[in-house]
Coordinates of C-alpha atoms in Angstrom, one line a residue:
X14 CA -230.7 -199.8 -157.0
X15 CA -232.3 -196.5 -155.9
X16 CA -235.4 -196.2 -157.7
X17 CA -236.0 -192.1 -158.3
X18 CA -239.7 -192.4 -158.5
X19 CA -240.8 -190.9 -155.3
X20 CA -237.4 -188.1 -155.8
X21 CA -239.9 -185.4 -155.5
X22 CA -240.9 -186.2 -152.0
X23 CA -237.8 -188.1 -150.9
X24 CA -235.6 -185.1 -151.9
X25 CA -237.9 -182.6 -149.6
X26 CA -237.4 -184.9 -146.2
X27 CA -233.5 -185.5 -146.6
X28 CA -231.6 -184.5 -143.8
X29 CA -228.9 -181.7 -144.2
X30 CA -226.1 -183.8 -144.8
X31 CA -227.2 -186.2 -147.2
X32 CA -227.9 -186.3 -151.0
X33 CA -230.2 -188.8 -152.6
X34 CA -228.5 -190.1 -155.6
X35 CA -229.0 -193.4 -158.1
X36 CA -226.6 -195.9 -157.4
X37 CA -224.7 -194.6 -160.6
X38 CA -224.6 -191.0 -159.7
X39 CA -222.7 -191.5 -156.5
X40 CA -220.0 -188.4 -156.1
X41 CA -219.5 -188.5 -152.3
X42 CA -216.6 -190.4 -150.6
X43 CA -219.3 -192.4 -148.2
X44 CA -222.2 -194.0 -149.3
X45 CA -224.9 -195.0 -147.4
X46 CA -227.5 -197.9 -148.6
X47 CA -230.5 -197.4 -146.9
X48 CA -234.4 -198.6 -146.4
X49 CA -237.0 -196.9 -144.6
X50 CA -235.8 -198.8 -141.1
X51 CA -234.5 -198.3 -137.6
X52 CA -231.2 -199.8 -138.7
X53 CA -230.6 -196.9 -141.5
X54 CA -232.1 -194.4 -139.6
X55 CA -228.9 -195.1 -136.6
X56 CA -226.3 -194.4 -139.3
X57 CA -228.0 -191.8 -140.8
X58 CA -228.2 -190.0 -137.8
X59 CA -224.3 -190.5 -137.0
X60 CA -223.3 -189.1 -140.3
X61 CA -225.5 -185.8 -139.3
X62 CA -223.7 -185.9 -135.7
X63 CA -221.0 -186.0 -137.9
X64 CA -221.4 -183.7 -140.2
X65 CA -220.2 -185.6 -143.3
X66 CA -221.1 -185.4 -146.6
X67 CA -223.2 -188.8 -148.0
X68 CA -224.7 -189.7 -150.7
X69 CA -227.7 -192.2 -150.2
X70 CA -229.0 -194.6 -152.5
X71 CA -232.5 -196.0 -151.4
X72 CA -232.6 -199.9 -151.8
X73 CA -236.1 -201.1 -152.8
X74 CA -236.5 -204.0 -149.9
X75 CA -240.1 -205.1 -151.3
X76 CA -238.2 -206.0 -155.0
X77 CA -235.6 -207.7 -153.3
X78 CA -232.8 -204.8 -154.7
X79 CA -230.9 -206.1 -151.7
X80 CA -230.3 -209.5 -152.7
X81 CA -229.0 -208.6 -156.3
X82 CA -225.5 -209.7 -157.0
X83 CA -224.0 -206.0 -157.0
X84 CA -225.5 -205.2 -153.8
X85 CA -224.4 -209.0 -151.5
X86 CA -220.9 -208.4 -153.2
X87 CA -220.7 -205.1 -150.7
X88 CA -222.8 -207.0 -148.2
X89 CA -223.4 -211.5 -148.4
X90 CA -226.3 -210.8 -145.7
X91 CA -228.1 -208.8 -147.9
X92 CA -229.6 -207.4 -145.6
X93 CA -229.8 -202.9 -145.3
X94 CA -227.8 -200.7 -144.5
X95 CA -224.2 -200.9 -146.0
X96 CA -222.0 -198.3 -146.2
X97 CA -219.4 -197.6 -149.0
X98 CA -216.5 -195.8 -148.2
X99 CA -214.9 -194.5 -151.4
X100 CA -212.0 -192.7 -150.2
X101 CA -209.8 -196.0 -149.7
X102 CA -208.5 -197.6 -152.9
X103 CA -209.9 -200.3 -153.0
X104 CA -213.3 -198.7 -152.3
X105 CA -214.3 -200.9 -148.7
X106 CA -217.7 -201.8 -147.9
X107 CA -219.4 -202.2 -144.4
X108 CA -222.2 -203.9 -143.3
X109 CA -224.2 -204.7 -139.8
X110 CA -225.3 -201.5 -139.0
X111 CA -223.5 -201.1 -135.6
X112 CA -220.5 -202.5 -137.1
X113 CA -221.0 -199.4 -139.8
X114 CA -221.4 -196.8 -136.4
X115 CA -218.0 -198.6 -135.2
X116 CA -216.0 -197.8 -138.2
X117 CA -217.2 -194.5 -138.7
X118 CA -216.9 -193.5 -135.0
X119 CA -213.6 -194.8 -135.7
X120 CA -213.1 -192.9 -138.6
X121 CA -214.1 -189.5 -137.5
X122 CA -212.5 -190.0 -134.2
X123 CA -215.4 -188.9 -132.7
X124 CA -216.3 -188.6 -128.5
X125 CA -219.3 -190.5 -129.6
X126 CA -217.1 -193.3 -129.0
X127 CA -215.0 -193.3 -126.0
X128 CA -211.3 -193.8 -126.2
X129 CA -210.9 -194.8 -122.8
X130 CA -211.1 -198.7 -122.9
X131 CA -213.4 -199.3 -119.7
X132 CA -215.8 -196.2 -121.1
X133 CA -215.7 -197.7 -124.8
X134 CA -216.0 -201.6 -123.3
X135 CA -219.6 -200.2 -121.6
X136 CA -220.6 -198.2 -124.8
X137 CA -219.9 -201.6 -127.0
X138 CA -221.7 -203.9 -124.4
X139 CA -224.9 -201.6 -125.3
X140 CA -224.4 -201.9 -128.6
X141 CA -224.2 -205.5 -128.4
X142 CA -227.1 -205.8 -126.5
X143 CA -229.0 -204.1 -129.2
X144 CA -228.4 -206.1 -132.0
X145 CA -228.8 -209.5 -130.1
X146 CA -231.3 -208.1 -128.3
X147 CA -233.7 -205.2 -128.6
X148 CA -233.1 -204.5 -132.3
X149 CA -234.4 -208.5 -133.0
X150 CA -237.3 -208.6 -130.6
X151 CA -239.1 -205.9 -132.3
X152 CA -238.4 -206.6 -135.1
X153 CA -239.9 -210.6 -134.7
X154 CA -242.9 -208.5 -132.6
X155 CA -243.7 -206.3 -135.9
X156 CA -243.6 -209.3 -138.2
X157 CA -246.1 -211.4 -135.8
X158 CA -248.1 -208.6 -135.6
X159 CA -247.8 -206.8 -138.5
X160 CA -247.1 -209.2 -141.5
X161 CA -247.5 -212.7 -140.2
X162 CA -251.9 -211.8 -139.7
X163 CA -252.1 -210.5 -143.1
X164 CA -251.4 -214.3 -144.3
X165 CA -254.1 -216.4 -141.7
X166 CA -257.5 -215.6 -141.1
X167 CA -257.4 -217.1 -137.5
X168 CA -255.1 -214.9 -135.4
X169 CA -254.8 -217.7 -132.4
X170 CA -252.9 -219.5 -134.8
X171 CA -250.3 -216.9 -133.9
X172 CA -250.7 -216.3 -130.5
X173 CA -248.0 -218.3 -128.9
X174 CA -245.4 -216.4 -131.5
X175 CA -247.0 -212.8 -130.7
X176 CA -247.1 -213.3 -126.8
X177 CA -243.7 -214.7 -126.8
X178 CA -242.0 -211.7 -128.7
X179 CA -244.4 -209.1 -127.1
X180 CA -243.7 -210.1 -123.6
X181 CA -239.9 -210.3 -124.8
X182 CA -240.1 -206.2 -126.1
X183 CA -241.9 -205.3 -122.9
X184 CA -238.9 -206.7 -121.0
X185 CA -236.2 -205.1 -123.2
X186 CA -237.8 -201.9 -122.7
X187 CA -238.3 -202.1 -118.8
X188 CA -234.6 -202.9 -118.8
X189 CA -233.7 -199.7 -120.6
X190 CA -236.2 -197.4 -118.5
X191 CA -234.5 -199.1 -115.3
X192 CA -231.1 -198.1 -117.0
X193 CA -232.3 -194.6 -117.2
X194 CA -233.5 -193.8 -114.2
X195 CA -231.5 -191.2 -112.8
X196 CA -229.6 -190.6 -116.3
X197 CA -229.8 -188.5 -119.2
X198 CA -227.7 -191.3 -121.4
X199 CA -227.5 -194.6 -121.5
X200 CA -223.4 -194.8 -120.7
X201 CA -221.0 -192.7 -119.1
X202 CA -220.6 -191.4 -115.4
X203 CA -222.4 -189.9 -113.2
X204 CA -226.6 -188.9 -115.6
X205 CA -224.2 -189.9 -118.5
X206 CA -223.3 -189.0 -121.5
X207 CA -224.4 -189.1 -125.3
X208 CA -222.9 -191.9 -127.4
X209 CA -223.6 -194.5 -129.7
X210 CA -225.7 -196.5 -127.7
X211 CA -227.9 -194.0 -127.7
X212 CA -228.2 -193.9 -131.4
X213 CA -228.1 -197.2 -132.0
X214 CA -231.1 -197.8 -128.7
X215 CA -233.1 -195.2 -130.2
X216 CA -235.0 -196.2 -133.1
X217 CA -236.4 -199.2 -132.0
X218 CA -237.5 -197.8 -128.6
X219 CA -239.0 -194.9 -130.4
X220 CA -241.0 -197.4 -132.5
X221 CA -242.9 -198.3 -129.5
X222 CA -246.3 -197.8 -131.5
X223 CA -245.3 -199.9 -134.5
X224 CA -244.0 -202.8 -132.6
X225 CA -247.6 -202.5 -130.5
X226 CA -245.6 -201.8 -127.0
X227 CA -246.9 -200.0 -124.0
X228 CA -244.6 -197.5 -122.7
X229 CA -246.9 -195.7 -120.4
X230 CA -245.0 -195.8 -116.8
X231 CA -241.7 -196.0 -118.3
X232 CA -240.9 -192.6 -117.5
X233 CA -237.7 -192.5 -117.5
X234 CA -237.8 -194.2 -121.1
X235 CA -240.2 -191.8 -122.2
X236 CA -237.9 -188.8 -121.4
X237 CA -235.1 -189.9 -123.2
X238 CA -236.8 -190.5 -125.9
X239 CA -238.4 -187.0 -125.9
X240 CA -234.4 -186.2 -125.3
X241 CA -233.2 -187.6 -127.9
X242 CA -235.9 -186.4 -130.2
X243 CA -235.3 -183.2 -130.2
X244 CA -231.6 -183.7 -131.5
X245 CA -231.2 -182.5 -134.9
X246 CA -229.5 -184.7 -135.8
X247 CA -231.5 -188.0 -134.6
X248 CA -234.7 -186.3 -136.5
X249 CA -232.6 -186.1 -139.9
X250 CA -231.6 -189.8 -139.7
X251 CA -235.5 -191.4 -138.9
X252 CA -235.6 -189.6 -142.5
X253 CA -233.3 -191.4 -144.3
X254 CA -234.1 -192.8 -147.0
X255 CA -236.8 -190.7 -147.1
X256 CA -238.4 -192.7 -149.5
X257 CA -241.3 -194.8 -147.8
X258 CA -241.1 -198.6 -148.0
X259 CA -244.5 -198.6 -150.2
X260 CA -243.5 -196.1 -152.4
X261 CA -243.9 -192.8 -152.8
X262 CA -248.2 -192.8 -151.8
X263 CA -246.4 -195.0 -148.8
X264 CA -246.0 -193.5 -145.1
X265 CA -242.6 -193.0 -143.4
X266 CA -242.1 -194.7 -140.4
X267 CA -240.9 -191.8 -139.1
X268 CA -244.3 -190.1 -139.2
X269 CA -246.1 -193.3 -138.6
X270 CA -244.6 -192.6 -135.1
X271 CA -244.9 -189.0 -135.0
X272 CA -248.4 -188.8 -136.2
X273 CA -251.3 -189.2 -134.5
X274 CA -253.6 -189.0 -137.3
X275 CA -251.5 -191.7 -138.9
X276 CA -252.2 -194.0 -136.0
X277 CA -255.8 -193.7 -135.6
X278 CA -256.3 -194.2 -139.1
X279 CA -254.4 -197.7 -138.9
X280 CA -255.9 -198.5 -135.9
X281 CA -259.3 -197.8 -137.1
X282 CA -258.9 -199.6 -140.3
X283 CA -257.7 -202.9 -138.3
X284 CA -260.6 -202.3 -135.9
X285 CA -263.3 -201.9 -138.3
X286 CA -261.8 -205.1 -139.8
X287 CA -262.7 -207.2 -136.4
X288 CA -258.5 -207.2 -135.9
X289 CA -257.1 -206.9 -132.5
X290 CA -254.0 -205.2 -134.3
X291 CA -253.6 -203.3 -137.4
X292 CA -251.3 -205.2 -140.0
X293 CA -249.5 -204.2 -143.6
X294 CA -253.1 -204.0 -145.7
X295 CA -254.1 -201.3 -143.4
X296 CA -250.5 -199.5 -144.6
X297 CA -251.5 -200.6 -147.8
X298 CA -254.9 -198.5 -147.8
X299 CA -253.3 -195.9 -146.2
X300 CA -251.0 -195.7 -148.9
X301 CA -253.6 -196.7 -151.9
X302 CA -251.4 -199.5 -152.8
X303 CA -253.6 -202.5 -152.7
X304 CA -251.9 -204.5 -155.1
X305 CA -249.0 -204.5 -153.4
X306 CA -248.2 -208.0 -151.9
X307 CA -246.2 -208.2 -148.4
X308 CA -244.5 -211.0 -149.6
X309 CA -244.1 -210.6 -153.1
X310 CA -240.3 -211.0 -154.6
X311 CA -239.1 -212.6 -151.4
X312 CA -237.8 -216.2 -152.4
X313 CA -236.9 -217.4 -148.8
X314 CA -240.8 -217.3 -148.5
X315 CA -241.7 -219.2 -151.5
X316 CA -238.7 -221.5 -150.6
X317 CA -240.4 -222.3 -147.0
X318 CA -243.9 -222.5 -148.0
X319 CA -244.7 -223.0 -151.5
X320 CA -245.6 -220.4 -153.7
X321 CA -246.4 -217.1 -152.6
X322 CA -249.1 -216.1 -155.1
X323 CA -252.4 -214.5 -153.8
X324 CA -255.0 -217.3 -152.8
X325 CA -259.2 -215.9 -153.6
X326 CA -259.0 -213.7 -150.6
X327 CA -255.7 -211.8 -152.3
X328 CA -253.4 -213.5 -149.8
X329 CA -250.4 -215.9 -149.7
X330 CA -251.7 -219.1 -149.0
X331 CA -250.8 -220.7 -145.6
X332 CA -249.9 -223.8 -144.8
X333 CA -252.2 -226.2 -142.6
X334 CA -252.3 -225.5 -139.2
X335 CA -250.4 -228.3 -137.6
X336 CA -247.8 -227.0 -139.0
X337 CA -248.2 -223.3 -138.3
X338 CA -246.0 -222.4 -135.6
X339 CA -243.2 -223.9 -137.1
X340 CA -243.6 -222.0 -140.2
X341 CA -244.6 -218.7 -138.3
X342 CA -241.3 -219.2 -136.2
X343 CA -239.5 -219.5 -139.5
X344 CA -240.9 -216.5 -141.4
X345 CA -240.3 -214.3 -138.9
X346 CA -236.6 -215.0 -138.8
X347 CA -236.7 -214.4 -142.2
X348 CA -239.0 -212.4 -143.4
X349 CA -239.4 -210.2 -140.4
X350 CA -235.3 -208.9 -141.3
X351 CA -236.6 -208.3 -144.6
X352 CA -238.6 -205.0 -143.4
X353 CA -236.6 -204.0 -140.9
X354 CA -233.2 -204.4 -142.5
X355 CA -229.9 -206.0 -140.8
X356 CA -228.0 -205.5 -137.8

């Protein structure tokens, strides 16, 4: 685990807090586990509210570091993040990313999480709400969009699958912009307070652009997402890892969503290319790694659809169309967690 050959870079965008270590060279008493995605980025950014030493080992999700043995003995999802807190004896492992905010709200007994149990009840209820709910929907958005069109040449093969999940997203987030009217927070009295539903709501909102989700009108969303952006804190965590998914030519999604060069360079590439959304080989030219395969490594995607080796056109091969949706449905359960990590 934690590949060091993008440390150069990686170790320039690292928040204050954390250190970026191979999995041997650990030192601090928590250890965080972490890929380039929404769900790392949450605890990252409570360890800075925090203030806590961590070291951070960066798990390669395209080569599958997450499924070794060493790594689903700390978590059997293997999914990212995990955290390892070496201070008890045994050392303990957590995984589910807002189960890793519970414990170390918990820990720390921090006001990010309310003591009183009606104030702590609504807190939890958000946090619930984002892991069945907003977290999975964008995540199944992205893959339709995203991966899922970089393996069929006829997008209307997905269209049932990207309508479903898009229409889904745009609901989740009109829910939260109708939560915030009126509020500065997502929970507490009166315009509310900041807690961990905020941190735990805020990376997938923010990804608005990379899920392909309108937010114009959503004012009130909009604002606290500006809000929240300019915490200190919550720009340190959208940098951990800070080592980009594709490596160290690769883009962090942090300033895939910051950037508006970034953007119009994707969107152009997938435009040029007569698609109606750009998809991971337009991340792949942006980051010069064309020989990288989206699927490559992943056996629950040779195990679904037969082998995943690049077909003339330097694709997977798909399966016939009758079957499509089916396997579409299935991938993106799948493969979609793959990118964006576990709960």
């Amino acid at each position: 685990l934690g590949s060091m050959n993008e440390e150069h870079r990686a170790l320039e965008l690292l928040p204050q807090f954390g250190r970026l270590v191979r999995d041997d060279e650990k030192q601090q008493d928590l250890v965080l586990y972490a890929a380039d995605t929404p769900n790392s980025w949450k605890v990252g950014t409570l360890l800075e509210e925090l203030r806590v030493p961590y070291d951070v080992v960066n798990v390669d999700i395209m080569s599958n570091q997450q499924k070794q043995p060493s790594y689903t003995a700390m978590n059997p999802n293997g999914r990212t993040p995990v955290l390892l807190d070496r201070s008890a004896n045994p050392p303990f492992s957590v995984f589910e990313s807002n189960a890793i905010l519970l414990f170390l709200a918990d820990k720390y007994a921090s006001p990010l999480l309310p003591r009183d149990p009606e104030a702590r009840s609504e807190v939890e209820q958000w946090l619930m709400w984002q892991i069945s709910a907003l977290g999975p929907m964008f995540g199944q958005c992205m893959y339709f969009k995203r991966i899922a069109t970089t393996s069929v040449a006829d997008i209307a093969r997905l269209q049932f699958g990207i309508d479903r999940f898009h229409a889904e997203c745009v609901r989740l987030v009109k829910i939260l912009d109708a939560r915030l009217a009126n509020r500065d927070y997502i929970c507490g009295p009166g315009r509310g307070v900041y807690t961990l539903a905020d941190i735990a709501c805020w990376g997938y909102a923010a990804s608005f652009f990379w899920a392909g989700i309108d937010v114009e009108g959503l004012a009130a969303l909009q604002r606290w997402l500006s809000r929240l952006g300019e915490r200190p804190a919550v720009v340190a965590g959208a940098r951990v890892p800070g080592v980009p998914i594709l490596g160290a030519t690769g883009v962090l999604f942090e300033d895939m969503r910051t950037d508006a060069s970034i953007q119009d360079t994707l969107t152009t590439g997938a435009r040029r290319a007569g698609r109606p959304f750009f998809n991971w080989d337009d991340m792949k030219a942006l980051a010069g790694t064309q020989n990288v395969e989206v699927f490559a490594g992943q056996p629950e995607f040779q195990s679904r659809h037969g082998s995943s080796q690049p077909s003339s056109r330097g694709r997977p091969t798909t399966p016939p169309p009758v079957a499509w949706m089916v396997v579409g449905m299935l991938a993106g359960l799948v493969i979609g967690r793959n990118v964006w990590g576990a709960r």
